[in-house]
Amino acid sequence: MSPALALSGKELAAALREETTARAAALTEGGRPPRLAVVVATADESSAWYVRSIARAAAKCGIACDIRDLGPDASAAALRAELARLSEDEAVHGIILQTPLPAGAALEDLASAIAPGKDVDGANPVSLGRLAARLPAFAPATAEAVVALLEHHGIELTGRHVAVVGRSTVVGKPAALLLLDRNATVTVCHSRTPDLPAVTGRADVVVAAAGRPGLITAAHVRPGAVVIDVGTNPTPEGGLVGDVDAASVTPHAGALTPVPGGVGPVTTALLLRHVVQAAE
Ligand code: NAP
């Protein structure tokens, strides 16, 4: 069997960025320059790196990005007030609340202060509820990126069995909802799923979103199946690895997303597309 096809996210991300740049330019010309606000309350270095990379990507697309750093000791009340203020600010079109948050501040509680129309990373529980009810809403960009990558590479979803490993509110659950909407038969697995390889091994598509490096091996994947690796796990050497043990899965799977260069770039590109959509 030939080794897995690499499902790169770079080409799709570039096409999305091109479209977003044109839409951002039209908005700016019309006197409504698109603006994203990222609220930060952590000294975590990988989070700071991620926020800077979003700001750089936004600038390249012609989207202004304000980083509102309230410091690692910010209270939940101060964070909520800032999110409410930004929700009212007519010059701001998209709002992201960056994690991790200080002790005593929970994303699920605070995200309800983000106006759903500006909730470009689908963090407000109202957005998830609307997604579940098939009403217009911003989906979390990572979950949307999973489906966008599969569709971009022409992978059929109707009637296919997809196993999603992970049930978080930001990735696993919304990804499962979006896949259901594409008529896939979806199984959602989590840390209490007994015999994970038996479940994922029956799937046509495996979506790994557990945050556990190397969790998914050849034993979890049916020969020829498609594997989407959402995991972004920092290595002690300063690199990044996914949830999939690529050395074991590559000779066995039909297709596999690389980490980095798979889901990640598409996620950022979709986030920025959401900002122009919100501004429009
Ligand atoms: P999370 O909130 O920690 O959720 C992890 C999920 O995986 C939980 O549902 C957990 O089950 C499940 N899980 C953990 N260990 C498992 C195991 N051994 N077997 C089966 N299920 C297991 O993480 P998250 O925020 O969803 O993120 C998941 C991964 O995606 C992380 O690596 C994160 O860095 C990455 N991520 C990537 C992007 C991107 O743009 N590429 C964006 C966001 C997140 P329980 O519910 O039972 O605990």
PDB file of C-alpha atoms in Angstrom, residues 37-275:
ATOM      1  CA  ALA A  37      -9.790  42.577  19.202  1.00  0.00           C
ATOM      2  CA  VAL A  38      -7.968  39.814  21.084  1.00  0.00           C
ATOM      3  CA  VAL A  39      -8.400  39.888  24.866  1.00  0.00           C
ATOM      4  CA  VAL A  40      -5.443  38.343  26.685  1.00  0.00           C
ATOM      5  CA  ALA A  41      -4.896  37.684  30.407  1.00  0.00           C
ATOM      6  CA  THR A  42      -1.942  35.315  30.622  1.00  0.00           C
ATOM      7  CA  ALA A  43       1.834  35.355  30.684  1.00  0.00           C
ATOM      8  CA  ASP A  44       1.895  32.008  28.839  1.00  0.00           C
ATOM      9  CA  GLU A  45       4.558  32.231  26.132  1.00  0.00           C
ATOM     10  CA  SER A  46       2.923  29.846  23.619  1.00  0.00           C
ATOM     11  CA  SER A  47      -0.296  31.831  23.920  1.00  0.00           C
ATOM     12  CA  ALA A  48       1.610  35.089  23.298  1.00  0.00           C
ATOM     13  CA  TRP A  49       3.235  33.489  20.243  1.00  0.00           C
ATOM     14  CA  TYR A  50      -0.195  32.446  18.914  1.00  0.00           C
ATOM     15  CA  VAL A  51      -1.670  35.922  19.457  1.00  0.00           C
ATOM     16  CA  ARG A  52       1.259  37.582  17.659  1.00  0.00           C
ATOM     17  CA  SER A  53       0.849  35.170  14.754  1.00  0.00           C
ATOM     18  CA  ILE A  54      -2.862  36.073  14.465  1.00  0.00           C
ATOM     19  CA  ALA A  55      -1.996  39.799  14.536  1.00  0.00           C
ATOM     20  CA  ARG A  56       0.605  39.317  11.787  1.00  0.00           C
ATOM     21  CA  ALA A  57      -1.789  37.277   9.637  1.00  0.00           C
ATOM     22  CA  ALA A  58      -4.533  39.898  10.174  1.00  0.00           C
ATOM     23  CA  ALA A  59      -2.202  42.733   9.125  1.00  0.00           C
ATOM     24  CA  LYS A  60      -1.316  40.866   5.911  1.00  0.00           C
ATOM     25  CA  CYS A  61      -5.030  40.665   5.054  1.00  0.00           C
ATOM     26  CA  GLY A  62      -5.648  44.347   5.836  1.00  0.00           C
ATOM     27  CA  ILE A  63      -7.442  43.663   9.122  1.00  0.00           C
ATOM     28  CA  ALA A  64      -6.503  45.754  12.162  1.00  0.00           C
ATOM     29  CA  CYS A  65      -5.849  43.698  15.296  1.00  0.00           C
ATOM     30  CA  ASP A  66      -5.868  45.191  18.809  1.00  0.00           C
ATOM     31  CA  ILE A  67      -4.325  43.067  21.533  1.00  0.00           C
ATOM     32  CA  ARG A  68      -6.033  43.992  24.797  1.00  0.00           C
ATOM     33  CA  ASP A  69      -3.687  42.551  27.430  1.00  0.00           C
ATOM     34  CA  LEU A  70      -5.249  42.792  30.889  1.00  0.00           C
ATOM     35  CA  GLY A  71      -2.371  40.923  32.538  1.00  0.00           C
ATOM     36  CA  PRO A  72      -2.253  37.495  34.222  1.00  0.00           C
ATOM     37  CA  ASP A  73      -3.887  38.812  37.419  1.00  0.00           C
ATOM     38  CA  ALA A  74      -6.986  40.201  35.687  1.00  0.00           C
ATOM     39  CA  SER A  75     -10.238  39.420  37.490  1.00  0.00           C
ATOM     40  CA  ALA A  76     -13.197  37.727  35.822  1.00  0.00           C
ATOM     41  CA  ALA A  77     -15.168  40.964  36.349  1.00  0.00           C
ATOM     42  CA  ALA A  78     -12.532  43.060  34.556  1.00  0.00           C
ATOM     43  CA  LEU A  79     -12.424  40.591  31.661  1.00  0.00           C
ATOM     44  CA  ARG A  80     -16.203  40.525  31.387  1.00  0.00           C
ATOM     45  CA  ALA A  81     -16.338  44.341  31.414  1.00  0.00           C
ATOM     46  CA  GLU A  82     -13.722  44.553  28.646  1.00  0.00           C
ATOM     47  CA  LEU A  83     -15.608  42.003  26.506  1.00  0.00           C
ATOM     48  CA  ALA A  84     -18.855  43.923  27.050  1.00  0.00           C
ATOM     49  CA  ARG A  85     -17.163  47.220  26.134  1.00  0.00           C
ATOM     50  CA  LEU A  86     -15.706  45.731  22.924  1.00  0.00           C
ATOM     51  CA  SER A  87     -19.103  44.210  22.086  1.00  0.00           C
ATOM     52  CA  GLU A  88     -20.544  47.756  22.161  1.00  0.00           C
ATOM     53  CA  ASP A  89     -17.673  49.366  20.248  1.00  0.00           C
ATOM     54  CA  GLU A  90     -18.843  49.944  16.666  1.00  0.00           C
ATOM     55  CA  ALA A  91     -15.255  50.076  15.351  1.00  0.00           C
ATOM     56  CA  VAL A  92     -14.620  46.477  16.521  1.00  0.00           C
ATOM     57  CA  HIS A  93     -16.090  43.652  14.401  1.00  0.00           C
ATOM     58  CA  GLY A  94     -14.541  40.501  15.863  1.00  0.00           C
ATOM     59  CA  ILE A  95     -13.601  39.528  19.431  1.00  0.00           C
ATOM     60  CA  ILE A  96     -11.477  36.610  20.644  1.00  0.00           C
ATOM     61  CA  LEU A  97     -10.910  35.736  24.288  1.00  0.00           C
ATOM     62  CA  GLN A  98      -7.525  34.024  24.412  1.00  0.00           C
ATOM     63  CA  THR A  99      -6.901  31.077  26.761  1.00  0.00           C
ATOM     64  CA  PRO A 100      -5.488  30.177  29.235  1.00  0.00           C
ATOM     65  CA  LEU A 101      -7.346  32.489  31.609  1.00  0.00           C
ATOM     66  CA  PRO A 102      -6.433  33.453  35.185  1.00  0.00           C
ATOM     67  CA  ALA A 103      -7.675  31.247  38.034  1.00  0.00           C
ATOM     68  CA  GLY A 104     -11.299  32.068  38.775  1.00  0.00           C
ATOM     69  CA  ALA A 105     -12.087  33.090  35.190  1.00  0.00           C
ATOM     70  CA  ALA A 106     -13.796  30.459  33.019  1.00  0.00           C
ATOM     71  CA  LEU A 107     -14.106  30.729  29.243  1.00  0.00           C
ATOM     72  CA  GLU A 108     -17.657  29.289  29.244  1.00  0.00           C
ATOM     73  CA  ASP A 109     -18.808  32.026  31.668  1.00  0.00           C
ATOM     74  CA  LEU A 110     -16.965  34.972  30.135  1.00  0.00           C
ATOM     75  CA  ALA A 111     -17.637  34.156  26.488  1.00  0.00           C
ATOM     76  CA  SER A 112     -21.307  34.968  26.995  1.00  0.00           C
ATOM     77  CA  ALA A 113     -20.192  38.627  27.213  1.00  0.00           C
ATOM     78  CA  ILE A 114     -19.030  38.493  23.561  1.00  0.00           C
ATOM     79  CA  ALA A 115     -21.812  39.737  21.248  1.00  0.00           C
ATOM     80  CA  PRO A 116     -22.739  36.711  19.056  1.00  0.00           C
ATOM     81  CA  GLY A 117     -22.361  38.861  15.909  1.00  0.00           C
ATOM     82  CA  LYS A 118     -18.698  39.500  16.854  1.00  0.00           C
ATOM     83  CA  ASP A 119     -18.011  36.014  18.224  1.00  0.00           C
ATOM     84  CA  VAL A 120     -15.600  35.079  15.414  1.00  0.00           C
ATOM     85  CA  ASP A 121     -14.250  31.987  17.207  1.00  0.00           C
ATOM     86  CA  GLY A 122     -17.661  30.674  18.241  1.00  0.00           C
ATOM     87  CA  ALA A 123     -16.903  30.843  21.980  1.00  0.00           C
ATOM     88  CA  ASN A 124     -20.245  32.191  23.219  1.00  0.00           C
ATOM     89  CA  PRO A 125     -22.539  29.276  24.200  1.00  0.00           C
ATOM     90  CA  VAL A 126     -25.228  31.027  22.121  1.00  0.00           C
ATOM     91  CA  SER A 127     -23.076  30.434  19.009  1.00  0.00           C
ATOM     92  CA  LEU A 128     -22.742  26.712  19.795  1.00  0.00           C
ATOM     93  CA  GLY A 129     -26.484  26.468  20.445  1.00  0.00           C
ATOM     94  CA  ARG A 130     -27.276  28.177  17.148  1.00  0.00           C
ATOM     95  CA  LEU A 131     -24.834  25.851  15.379  1.00  0.00           C
ATOM     96  CA  ALA A 132     -26.600  22.845  16.917  1.00  0.00           C
ATOM     97  CA  ALA A 133     -29.970  24.277  15.844  1.00  0.00           C
ATOM     98  CA  ARG A 134     -28.605  24.867  12.310  1.00  0.00           C
ATOM     99  CA  LEU A 135     -29.076  28.628  12.612  1.00  0.00           C
ATOM    100  CA  PRO A 136     -26.511  31.103  11.243  1.00  0.00           C
ATOM    101  CA  ALA A 137     -23.596  31.435  13.695  1.00  0.00           C
ATOM    102  CA  PHE A 138     -19.826  31.573  13.731  1.00  0.00           C
ATOM    103  CA  ALA A 139     -18.459  28.069  14.313  1.00  0.00           C
ATOM    104  CA  PRO A 140     -15.192  27.711  16.226  1.00  0.00           C
ATOM    105  CA  ALA A 141     -12.579  28.202  13.509  1.00  0.00           C
ATOM    106  CA  THR A 142     -10.716  24.950  14.259  1.00  0.00           C
ATOM    107  CA  ALA A 143     -13.855  22.828  13.959  1.00  0.00           C
ATOM    108  CA  GLU A 144     -14.752  24.581  10.710  1.00  0.00           C
ATOM    109  CA  ALA A 145     -11.180  24.050   9.457  1.00  0.00           C
ATOM    110  CA  VAL A 146     -11.561  20.266   9.829  1.00  0.00           C
ATOM    111  CA  VAL A 147     -14.565  20.213   7.487  1.00  0.00           C
ATOM    112  CA  ALA A 148     -13.085  22.824   5.121  1.00  0.00           C
ATOM    113  CA  LEU A 149      -9.895  20.752   4.713  1.00  0.00           C
ATOM    114  CA  LEU A 150     -11.826  17.556   4.013  1.00  0.00           C
ATOM    115  CA  GLU A 151     -13.994  19.323   1.441  1.00  0.00           C
ATOM    116  CA  HIS A 152     -11.017  21.092  -0.152  1.00  0.00           C
ATOM    117  CA  HIS A 153      -9.332  17.718  -0.729  1.00  0.00           C
ATOM    118  CA  GLY A 154     -12.521  16.274  -2.212  1.00  0.00           C
ATOM    119  CA  ILE A 155     -13.141  13.781   0.581  1.00  0.00           C
ATOM    120  CA  GLU A 156     -16.746  12.663   0.516  1.00  0.00           C
ATOM    121  CA  LEU A 157     -18.570  12.929   3.850  1.00  0.00           C
ATOM    122  CA  THR A 158     -22.131  11.935   3.038  1.00  0.00           C
ATOM    123  CA  GLY A 159     -22.817   8.531   4.518  1.00  0.00           C
ATOM    124  CA  ARG A 160     -19.229   8.086   5.698  1.00  0.00           C
ATOM    125  CA  HIS A 161     -18.407   7.097   9.260  1.00  0.00           C
ATOM    126  CA  VAL A 162     -16.327   9.756  11.045  1.00  0.00           C
ATOM    127  CA  ALA A 163     -14.833   9.135  14.489  1.00  0.00           C
ATOM    128  CA  VAL A 164     -14.006  12.348  16.360  1.00  0.00           C
ATOM    129  CA  VAL A 165     -11.585  11.813  19.244  1.00  0.00           C
ATOM    130  CA  GLY A 166     -12.283  14.625  21.743  1.00  0.00           C
ATOM    131  CA  ARG A 167     -15.495  16.255  22.951  1.00  0.00           C
ATOM    132  CA  SER A 168     -14.345  19.740  23.944  1.00  0.00           C
ATOM    133  CA  THR A 169     -16.627  22.716  23.381  1.00  0.00           C
ATOM    134  CA  VAL A 170     -14.037  24.391  21.144  1.00  0.00           C
ATOM    135  CA  VAL A 171     -13.083  21.497  18.875  1.00  0.00           C
ATOM    136  CA  GLY A 172     -14.619  18.021  19.235  1.00  0.00           C
ATOM    137  CA  LYS A 173     -18.270  18.901  19.829  1.00  0.00           C
ATOM    138  CA  PRO A 174     -18.616  21.623  17.165  1.00  0.00           C
ATOM    139  CA  ALA A 175     -16.627  19.496  14.681  1.00  0.00           C
ATOM    140  CA  ALA A 176     -19.096  16.650  15.284  1.00  0.00           C
ATOM    141  CA  LEU A 177     -22.043  19.033  14.663  1.00  0.00           C
ATOM    142  CA  LEU A 178     -20.526  20.342  11.413  1.00  0.00           C
ATOM    143  CA  LEU A 179     -19.768  16.802  10.214  1.00  0.00           C
ATOM    144  CA  LEU A 180     -23.340  15.719  10.988  1.00  0.00           C
ATOM    145  CA  ASP A 181     -24.505  18.660   8.889  1.00  0.00           C
ATOM    146  CA  ARG A 182     -22.454  17.215   6.013  1.00  0.00           C
ATOM    147  CA  ASN A 183     -24.414  13.959   6.415  1.00  0.00           C
ATOM    148  CA  ALA A 184     -21.599  11.947   7.987  1.00  0.00           C
ATOM    149  CA  THR A 185     -22.374   9.296  10.587  1.00  0.00           C
ATOM    150  CA  VAL A 186     -20.445  10.626  13.567  1.00  0.00           C
ATOM    151  CA  THR A 187     -19.077   8.838  16.620  1.00  0.00           C
ATOM    152  CA  VAL A 188     -17.619  11.082  19.329  1.00  0.00           C
ATOM    153  CA  CYS A 189     -14.932   9.458  21.510  1.00  0.00           C
ATOM    154  CA  HIS A 190     -13.386  10.735  24.729  1.00  0.00           C
ATOM    155  CA  SER A 191     -11.182   9.651  27.606  1.00  0.00           C
ATOM    156  CA  ARG A 192     -13.835   7.233  28.926  1.00  0.00           C
ATOM    157  CA  THR A 193     -14.332   5.473  25.600  1.00  0.00           C
ATOM    158  CA  PRO A 194     -13.267   1.859  26.167  1.00  0.00           C
ATOM    159  CA  ASP A 195     -11.178   0.269  23.420  1.00  0.00           C
ATOM    160  CA  LEU A 196     -10.590   3.411  21.346  1.00  0.00           C
ATOM    161  CA  PRO A 197      -8.829   1.496  18.505  1.00  0.00           C
ATOM    162  CA  ALA A 198     -11.929  -0.672  18.018  1.00  0.00           C
ATOM    163  CA  VAL A 199     -14.091   2.436  17.561  1.00  0.00           C
ATOM    164  CA  THR A 200     -11.742   4.559  15.435  1.00  0.00           C
ATOM    165  CA  GLY A 201     -10.683   1.468  13.489  1.00  0.00           C
ATOM    166  CA  ARG A 202     -14.197   1.206  12.001  1.00  0.00           C
ATOM    167  CA  ALA A 203     -14.212   4.817  10.743  1.00  0.00           C
ATOM    168  CA  ASP A 204     -13.650   6.078   7.211  1.00  0.00           C
ATOM    169  CA  VAL A 205     -12.320   9.345   8.676  1.00  0.00           C
ATOM    170  CA  VAL A 206     -10.637   9.835  12.071  1.00  0.00           C
ATOM    171  CA  VAL A 207     -10.444  13.359  13.539  1.00  0.00           C
ATOM    172  CA  ALA A 208      -7.884  13.448  16.365  1.00  0.00           C
ATOM    173  CA  ALA A 209      -8.532  16.349  18.780  1.00  0.00           C
ATOM    174  CA  ALA A 210      -7.406  15.039  22.154  1.00  0.00           C
ATOM    175  CA  GLY A 211      -4.273  17.050  22.861  1.00  0.00           C
ATOM    176  CA  ARG A 212      -2.317  13.800  23.487  1.00  0.00           C
ATOM    177  CA  PRO A 213       0.855  13.477  21.396  1.00  0.00           C
ATOM    178  CA  GLY A 214       1.073  10.160  19.557  1.00  0.00           C
ATOM    179  CA  LEU A 215      -2.325   8.899  20.798  1.00  0.00           C
ATOM    180  CA  ILE A 216      -3.448   7.717  17.369  1.00  0.00           C
ATOM    181  CA  THR A 217      -1.300   4.920  15.944  1.00  0.00           C
ATOM    182  CA  ALA A 218      -1.740   2.485  13.044  1.00  0.00           C
ATOM    183  CA  ALA A 219      -3.729   0.277  15.450  1.00  0.00           C
ATOM    184  CA  HIS A 220      -6.428   3.015  15.583  1.00  0.00           C
ATOM    185  CA  VAL A 221      -6.777   3.447  11.823  1.00  0.00           C
ATOM    186  CA  ARG A 222      -8.412   1.242   9.214  1.00  0.00           C
ATOM    187  CA  PRO A 223      -6.102   0.722   6.215  1.00  0.00           C
ATOM    188  CA  GLY A 224      -6.755   3.525   3.732  1.00  0.00           C
ATOM    189  CA  ALA A 225      -8.760   5.730   6.129  1.00  0.00           C
ATOM    190  CA  VAL A 226      -8.394   9.521   6.203  1.00  0.00           C
ATOM    191  CA  VAL A 227      -6.860  11.014   9.347  1.00  0.00           C
ATOM    192  CA  ILE A 228      -7.195  14.676  10.370  1.00  0.00           C
ATOM    193  CA  ASP A 229      -4.752  15.647  13.106  1.00  0.00           C
ATOM    194  CA  VAL A 230      -6.027  18.671  15.069  1.00  0.00           C
ATOM    195  CA  GLY A 231      -3.549  18.257  17.924  1.00  0.00           C
ATOM    196  CA  THR A 232      -0.921  20.943  18.450  1.00  0.00           C
ATOM    197  CA  ASN A 233       1.308  19.761  21.259  1.00  0.00           C
ATOM    198  CA  PRO A 234       4.506  21.679  22.040  1.00  0.00           C
ATOM    199  CA  THR A 235       7.654  19.539  22.287  1.00  0.00           C
ATOM    200  CA  PRO A 236      10.447  20.198  24.810  1.00  0.00           C
ATOM    201  CA  GLU A 237      12.656  21.164  21.824  1.00  0.00           C
ATOM    202  CA  GLY A 238      10.292  24.017  20.939  1.00  0.00           C
ATOM    203  CA  GLY A 239       8.597  22.192  18.047  1.00  0.00           C
ATOM    204  CA  LEU A 240       5.018  21.093  17.534  1.00  0.00           C
ATOM    205  CA  VAL A 241       3.542  17.591  17.224  1.00  0.00           C
ATOM    206  CA  GLY A 242       0.032  16.392  16.622  1.00  0.00           C
ATOM    207  CA  ASP A 243      -2.059  13.684  18.290  1.00  0.00           C
ATOM    208  CA  VAL A 244      -1.185  11.241  15.526  1.00  0.00           C
ATOM    209  CA  ASP A 245       1.948   9.114  15.549  1.00  0.00           C
ATOM    210  CA  ALA A 246       2.742  10.005  11.946  1.00  0.00           C
ATOM    211  CA  ALA A 247       5.556   7.431  11.613  1.00  0.00           C
ATOM    212  CA  SER A 248       3.162   4.598  12.425  1.00  0.00           C
ATOM    213  CA  VAL A 249       0.061   5.964  10.627  1.00  0.00           C
ATOM    214  CA  THR A 250       1.612   7.250   7.369  1.00  0.00           C
ATOM    215  CA  PRO A 251       2.347   3.831   5.810  1.00  0.00           C
ATOM    216  CA  HIS A 252      -1.138   2.669   6.738  1.00  0.00           C
ATOM    217  CA  ALA A 253      -3.661   5.507   6.230  1.00  0.00           C
ATOM    218  CA  GLY A 254      -5.043   6.763   2.914  1.00  0.00           C
ATOM    219  CA  ALA A 255      -4.421  10.412   3.813  1.00  0.00           C
ATOM    220  CA  LEU A 256      -3.126  12.384   6.790  1.00  0.00           C
ATOM    221  CA  THR A 257      -2.843  16.089   7.631  1.00  0.00           C
ATOM    222  CA  PRO A 258       0.665  17.259   8.555  1.00  0.00           C
ATOM    223  CA  VAL A 259       1.403  19.072  11.833  1.00  0.00           C
ATOM    224  CA  PRO A 260       2.309  21.875  11.396  1.00  0.00           C
ATOM    225  CA  GLY A 261       0.850  22.886   8.039  1.00  0.00           C
ATOM    226  CA  GLY A 262      -2.504  21.073   8.144  1.00  0.00           C
ATOM    227  CA  VAL A 263      -5.441  22.250  10.250  1.00  0.00           C
ATOM    228  CA  GLY A 264      -3.524  25.182  11.831  1.00  0.00           C
ATOM    229  CA  PRO A 265      -3.142  27.545   8.848  1.00  0.00           C
ATOM    230  CA  VAL A 266      -6.749  26.912   7.760  1.00  0.00           C
ATOM    231  CA  THR A 267      -7.955  27.762  11.284  1.00  0.00           C
ATOM    232  CA  THR A 268      -6.229  31.160  11.236  1.00  0.00           C
ATOM    233  CA  ALA A 269      -7.462  31.905   7.722  1.00  0.00           C
ATOM    234  CA  LEU A 270     -11.070  31.068   8.657  1.00  0.00           C
ATOM    235  CA  LEU A 271     -10.861  33.200  11.794  1.00  0.00           C
ATOM    236  CA  LEU A 272      -9.892  36.201   9.657  1.00  0.00           C
ATOM    237  CA  ARG A 273     -12.617  35.423   7.142  1.00  0.00           C
ATOM    238  CA  HIS A 274     -15.087  35.511  10.037  1.00  0.00           C
ATOM    239  CA  VAL A 275     -13.863  39.033  10.914  1.00  0.00           C
TER     240      VAL A 275
END
